[in-house]
PDB file of C-alpha atoms in Angstrom:
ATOM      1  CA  UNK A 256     108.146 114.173 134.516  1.00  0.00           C
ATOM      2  CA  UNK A 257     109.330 112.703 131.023  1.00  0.00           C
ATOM      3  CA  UNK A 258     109.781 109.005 131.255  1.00  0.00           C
ATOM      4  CA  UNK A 259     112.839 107.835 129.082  1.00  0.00           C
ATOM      5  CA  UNK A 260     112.901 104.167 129.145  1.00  0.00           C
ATOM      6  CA  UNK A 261     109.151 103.401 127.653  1.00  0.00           C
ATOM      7  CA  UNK A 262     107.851 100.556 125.494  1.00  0.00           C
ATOM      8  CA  UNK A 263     105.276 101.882 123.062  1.00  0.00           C
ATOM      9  CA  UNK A 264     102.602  99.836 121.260  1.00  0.00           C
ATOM     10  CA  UNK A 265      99.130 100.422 119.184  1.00  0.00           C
ATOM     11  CA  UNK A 266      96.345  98.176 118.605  1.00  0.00           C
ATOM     12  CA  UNK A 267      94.038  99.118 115.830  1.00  0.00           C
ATOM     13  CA  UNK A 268      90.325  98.185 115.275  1.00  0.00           C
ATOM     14  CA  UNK A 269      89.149  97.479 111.869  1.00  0.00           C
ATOM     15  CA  UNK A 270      85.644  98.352 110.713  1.00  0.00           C
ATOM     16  CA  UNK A 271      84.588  96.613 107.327  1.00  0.00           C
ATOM     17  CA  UNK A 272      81.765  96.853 104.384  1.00  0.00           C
ATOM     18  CA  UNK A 273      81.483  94.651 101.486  1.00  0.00           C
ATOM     19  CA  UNK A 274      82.337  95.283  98.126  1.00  0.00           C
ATOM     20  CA  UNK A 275      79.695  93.171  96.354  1.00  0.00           C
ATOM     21  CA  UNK A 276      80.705  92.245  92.632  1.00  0.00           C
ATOM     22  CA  UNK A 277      78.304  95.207  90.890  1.00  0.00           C
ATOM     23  CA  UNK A 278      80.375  97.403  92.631  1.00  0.00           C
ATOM     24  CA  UNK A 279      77.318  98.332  95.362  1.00  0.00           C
ATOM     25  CA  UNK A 280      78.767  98.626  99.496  1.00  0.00           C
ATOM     26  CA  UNK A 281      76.877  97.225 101.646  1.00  0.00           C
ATOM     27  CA  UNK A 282      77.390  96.456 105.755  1.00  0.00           C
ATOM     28  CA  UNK A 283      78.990  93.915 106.856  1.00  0.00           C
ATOM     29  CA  UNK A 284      76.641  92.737 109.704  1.00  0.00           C
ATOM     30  CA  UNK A 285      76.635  89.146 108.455  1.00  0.00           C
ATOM     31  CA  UNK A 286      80.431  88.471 108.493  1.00  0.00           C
ATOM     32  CA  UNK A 287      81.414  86.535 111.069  1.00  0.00           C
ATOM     33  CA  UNK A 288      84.398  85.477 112.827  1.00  0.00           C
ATOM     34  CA  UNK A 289      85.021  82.435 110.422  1.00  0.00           C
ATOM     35  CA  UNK A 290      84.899  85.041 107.453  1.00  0.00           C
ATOM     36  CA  UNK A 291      87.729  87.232 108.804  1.00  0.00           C
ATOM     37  CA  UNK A 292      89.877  84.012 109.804  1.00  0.00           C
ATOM     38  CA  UNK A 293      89.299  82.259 106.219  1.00  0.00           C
ATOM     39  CA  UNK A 294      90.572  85.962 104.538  1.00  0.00           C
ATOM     40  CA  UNK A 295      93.714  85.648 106.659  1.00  0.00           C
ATOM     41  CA  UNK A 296      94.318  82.100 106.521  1.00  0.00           C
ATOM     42  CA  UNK A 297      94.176  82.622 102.660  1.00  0.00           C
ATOM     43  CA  UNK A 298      97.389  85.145 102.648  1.00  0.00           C
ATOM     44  CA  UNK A 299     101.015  84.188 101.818  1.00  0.00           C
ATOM     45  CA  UNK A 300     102.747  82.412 104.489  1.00  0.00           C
ATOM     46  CA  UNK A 301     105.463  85.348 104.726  1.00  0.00           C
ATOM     47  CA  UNK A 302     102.612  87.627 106.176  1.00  0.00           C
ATOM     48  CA  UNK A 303     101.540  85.244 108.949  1.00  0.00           C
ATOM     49  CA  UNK A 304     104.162  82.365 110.281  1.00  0.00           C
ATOM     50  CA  UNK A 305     101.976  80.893 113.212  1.00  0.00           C
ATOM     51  CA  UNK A 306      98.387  80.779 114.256  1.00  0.00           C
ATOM     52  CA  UNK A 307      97.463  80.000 117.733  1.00  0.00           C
ATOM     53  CA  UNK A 308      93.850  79.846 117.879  1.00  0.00           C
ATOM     54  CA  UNK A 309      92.538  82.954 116.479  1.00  0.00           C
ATOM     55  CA  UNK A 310      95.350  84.952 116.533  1.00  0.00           C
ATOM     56  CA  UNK A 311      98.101  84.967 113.825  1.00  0.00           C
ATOM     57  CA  UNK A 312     101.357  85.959 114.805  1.00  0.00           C
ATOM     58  CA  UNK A 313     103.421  87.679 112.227  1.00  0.00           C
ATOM     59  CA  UNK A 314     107.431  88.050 111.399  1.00  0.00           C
ATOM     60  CA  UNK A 315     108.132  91.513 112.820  1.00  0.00           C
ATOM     61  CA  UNK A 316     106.036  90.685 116.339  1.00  0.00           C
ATOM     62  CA  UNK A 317     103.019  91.992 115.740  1.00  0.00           C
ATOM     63  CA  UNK A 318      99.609  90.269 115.741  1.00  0.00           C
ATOM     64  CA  UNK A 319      96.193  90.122 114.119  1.00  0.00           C
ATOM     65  CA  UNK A 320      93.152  89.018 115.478  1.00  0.00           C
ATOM     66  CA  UNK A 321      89.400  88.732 115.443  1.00  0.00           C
ATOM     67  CA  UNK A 322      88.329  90.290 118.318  1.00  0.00           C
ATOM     68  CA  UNK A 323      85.011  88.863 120.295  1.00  0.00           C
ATOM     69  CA  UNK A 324      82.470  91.241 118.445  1.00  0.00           C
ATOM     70  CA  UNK A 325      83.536  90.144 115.000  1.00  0.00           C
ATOM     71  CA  UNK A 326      85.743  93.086 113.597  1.00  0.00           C
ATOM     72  CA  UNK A 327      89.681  92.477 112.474  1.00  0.00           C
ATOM     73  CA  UNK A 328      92.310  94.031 115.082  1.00  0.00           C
ATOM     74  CA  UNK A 329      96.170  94.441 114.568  1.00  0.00           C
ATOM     75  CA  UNK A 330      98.841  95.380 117.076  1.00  0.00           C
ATOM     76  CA  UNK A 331     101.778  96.175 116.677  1.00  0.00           C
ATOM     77  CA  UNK A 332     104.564  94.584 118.376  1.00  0.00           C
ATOM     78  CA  UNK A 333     106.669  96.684 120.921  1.00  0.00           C
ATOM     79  CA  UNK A 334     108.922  99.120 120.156  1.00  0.00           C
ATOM     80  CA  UNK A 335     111.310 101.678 121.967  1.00  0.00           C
ATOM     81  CA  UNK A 336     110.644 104.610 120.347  1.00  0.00           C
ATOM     82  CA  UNK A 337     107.753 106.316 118.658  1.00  0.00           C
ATOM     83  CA  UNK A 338     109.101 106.112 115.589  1.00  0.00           C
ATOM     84  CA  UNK A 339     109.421 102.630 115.811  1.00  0.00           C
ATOM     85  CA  UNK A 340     105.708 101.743 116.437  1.00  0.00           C
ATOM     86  CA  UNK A 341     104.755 104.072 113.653  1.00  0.00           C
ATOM     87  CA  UNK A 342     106.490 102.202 111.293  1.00  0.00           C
ATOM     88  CA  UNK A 343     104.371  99.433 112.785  1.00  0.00           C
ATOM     89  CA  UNK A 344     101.630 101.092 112.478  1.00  0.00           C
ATOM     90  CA  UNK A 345     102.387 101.459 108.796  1.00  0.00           C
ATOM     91  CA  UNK A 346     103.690  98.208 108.278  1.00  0.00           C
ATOM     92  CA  UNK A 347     100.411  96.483 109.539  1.00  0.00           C
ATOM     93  CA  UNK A 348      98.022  98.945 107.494  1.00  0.00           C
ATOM     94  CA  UNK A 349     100.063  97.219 104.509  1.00  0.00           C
ATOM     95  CA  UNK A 350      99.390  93.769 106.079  1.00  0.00           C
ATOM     96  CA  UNK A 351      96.290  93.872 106.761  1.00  0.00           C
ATOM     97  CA  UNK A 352      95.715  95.534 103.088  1.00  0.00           C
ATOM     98  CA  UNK A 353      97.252  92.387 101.247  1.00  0.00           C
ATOM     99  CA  UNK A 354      95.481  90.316 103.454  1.00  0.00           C
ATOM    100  CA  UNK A 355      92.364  90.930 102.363  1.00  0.00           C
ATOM    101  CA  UNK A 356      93.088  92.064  98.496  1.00  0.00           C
ATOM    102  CA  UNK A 357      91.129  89.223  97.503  1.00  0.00           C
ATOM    103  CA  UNK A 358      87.932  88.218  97.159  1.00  0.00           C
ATOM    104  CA  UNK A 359      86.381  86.322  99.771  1.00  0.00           C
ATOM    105  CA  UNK A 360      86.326  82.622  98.111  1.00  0.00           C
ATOM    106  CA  UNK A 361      83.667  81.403  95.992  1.00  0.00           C
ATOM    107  CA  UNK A 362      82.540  84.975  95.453  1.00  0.00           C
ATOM    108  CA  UNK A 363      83.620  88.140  93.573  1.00  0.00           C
ATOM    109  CA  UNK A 364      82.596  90.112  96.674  1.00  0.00           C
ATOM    110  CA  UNK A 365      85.740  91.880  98.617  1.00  0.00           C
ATOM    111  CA  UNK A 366      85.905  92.360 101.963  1.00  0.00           C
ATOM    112  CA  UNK A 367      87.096  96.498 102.309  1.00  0.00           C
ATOM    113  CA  UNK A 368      88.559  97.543 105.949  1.00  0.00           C
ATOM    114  CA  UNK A 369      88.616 100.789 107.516  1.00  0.00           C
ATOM    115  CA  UNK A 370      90.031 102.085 110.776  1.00  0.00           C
ATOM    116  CA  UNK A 371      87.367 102.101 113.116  1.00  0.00           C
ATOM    117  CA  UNK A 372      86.598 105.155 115.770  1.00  0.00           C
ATOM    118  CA  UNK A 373      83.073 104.471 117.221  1.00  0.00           C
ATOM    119  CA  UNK A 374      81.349 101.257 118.280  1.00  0.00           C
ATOM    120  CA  UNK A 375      77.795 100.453 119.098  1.00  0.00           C
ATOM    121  CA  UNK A 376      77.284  99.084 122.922  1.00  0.00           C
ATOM    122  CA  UNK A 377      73.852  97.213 122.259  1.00  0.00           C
ATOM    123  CA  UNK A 378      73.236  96.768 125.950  1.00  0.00           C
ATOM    124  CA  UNK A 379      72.658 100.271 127.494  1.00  0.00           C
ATOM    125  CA  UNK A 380      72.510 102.134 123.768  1.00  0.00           C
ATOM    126  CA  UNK A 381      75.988 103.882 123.895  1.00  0.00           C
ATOM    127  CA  UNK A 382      78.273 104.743 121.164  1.00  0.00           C
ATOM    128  CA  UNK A 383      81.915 104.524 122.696  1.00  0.00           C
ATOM    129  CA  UNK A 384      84.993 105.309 120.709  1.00  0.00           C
ATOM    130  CA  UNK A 385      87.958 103.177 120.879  1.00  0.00           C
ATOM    131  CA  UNK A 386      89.923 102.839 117.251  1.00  0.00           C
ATOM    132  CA  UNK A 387      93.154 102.979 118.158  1.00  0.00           C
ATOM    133  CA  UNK A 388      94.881 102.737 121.433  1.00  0.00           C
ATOM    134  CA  UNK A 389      97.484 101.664 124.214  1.00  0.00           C
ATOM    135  CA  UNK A 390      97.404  97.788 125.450  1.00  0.00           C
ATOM    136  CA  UNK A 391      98.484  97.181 129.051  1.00  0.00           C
ATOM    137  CA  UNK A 392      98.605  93.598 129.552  1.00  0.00           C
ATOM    138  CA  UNK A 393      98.341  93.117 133.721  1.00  0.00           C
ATOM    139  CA  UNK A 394      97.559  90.006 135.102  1.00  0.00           C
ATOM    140  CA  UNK A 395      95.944  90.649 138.274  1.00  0.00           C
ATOM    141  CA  UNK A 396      92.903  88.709 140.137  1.00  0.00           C
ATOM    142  CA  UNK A 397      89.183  90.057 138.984  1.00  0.00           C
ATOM    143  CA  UNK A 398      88.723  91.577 142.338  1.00  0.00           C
ATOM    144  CA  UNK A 399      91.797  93.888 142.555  1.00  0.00           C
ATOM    145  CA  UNK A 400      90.762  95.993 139.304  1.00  0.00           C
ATOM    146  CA  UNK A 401      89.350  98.985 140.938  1.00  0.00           C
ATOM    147  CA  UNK A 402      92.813  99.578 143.051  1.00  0.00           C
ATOM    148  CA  UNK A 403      94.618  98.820 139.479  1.00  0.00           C
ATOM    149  CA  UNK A 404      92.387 100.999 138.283  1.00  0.00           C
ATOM    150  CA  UNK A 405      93.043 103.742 140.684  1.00  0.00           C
ATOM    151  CA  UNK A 406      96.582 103.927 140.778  1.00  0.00           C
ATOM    152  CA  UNK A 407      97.266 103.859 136.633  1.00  0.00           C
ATOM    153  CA  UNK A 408      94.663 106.815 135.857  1.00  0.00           C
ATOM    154  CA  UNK A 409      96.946 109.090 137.275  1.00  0.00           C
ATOM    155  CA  UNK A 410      99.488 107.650 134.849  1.00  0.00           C
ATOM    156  CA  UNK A 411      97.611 107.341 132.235  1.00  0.00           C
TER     157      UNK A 411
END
């Protein structure tokens, strides 16, 4: 069964490296939160109108954020067709592009982004992939996850 009446949305991980002025790459294991913020707090005020926090919230709805293990996200806002969050998509690939065009400050070094596909889980040694994908945003108590759980994999 086709559902009609959807809301579709992406959120997309960033990976990064740094362009150092000689033109070398290098990782990008010693940027930090602060580094990512300062690169977006540095962009025209037409491509972010409010921050709350760590999250800036742009014109068209969609958001960008440092998420908790120090790498850039961007989602999209909502849309009601797939062609609609596609141009999202597109539209925050731009963003996110003039965002961080320049060099960080104080340096000739650039921060350069890529969409990410694998992450490292330090704790038990696991790569996981997670790049791109859906957001469900469910409040529900800690406890009740597993029956959340249950009942939306067969959705999903």
């Amino acid at each position: 069964m086709f559902i009609h009446d959807r809301v579709y949305g992406v959120e997309t991980e960033f990976g990064s490296m740094i362009l150092k002025g000689n033109g070398e790459f290098v990782t990008s294991e010693q940027l930090t939160t602060a580094h990512y913020n300062q690169m977006i707090e540095s962009c025209p005020e037409r491509i972010r109108i409010q921050k709350d926090k760590s999250y800036y919230w742009h014109q068209n709805g969609s958001l960008t954020y440092v998420d908790f293990n120090d790498h850039p996200e961007h989602a999209t806002a909502e849309y009601r067709s797939i062609r609609g969050v596609v141009a999202g998509i597109r539209a925050g690939e731009r963003m996110m592009a003039e965002m961080f065009a320049s060099p960080m400050p104080g340096t000739k070094d650039h921060i350069v982004l890529y969409k990410n596909n694998i992450g490292w889980n330090g704790e038990n040694d696991t790569i996981c992939t997670y790049g791109c994908h859906e957001n469900y945003s469910i409040l529900t108590p800690w406890h009740e996850r597993e029956r959340i759980y249950d009942c939306m994999a067969p959705f999903l």
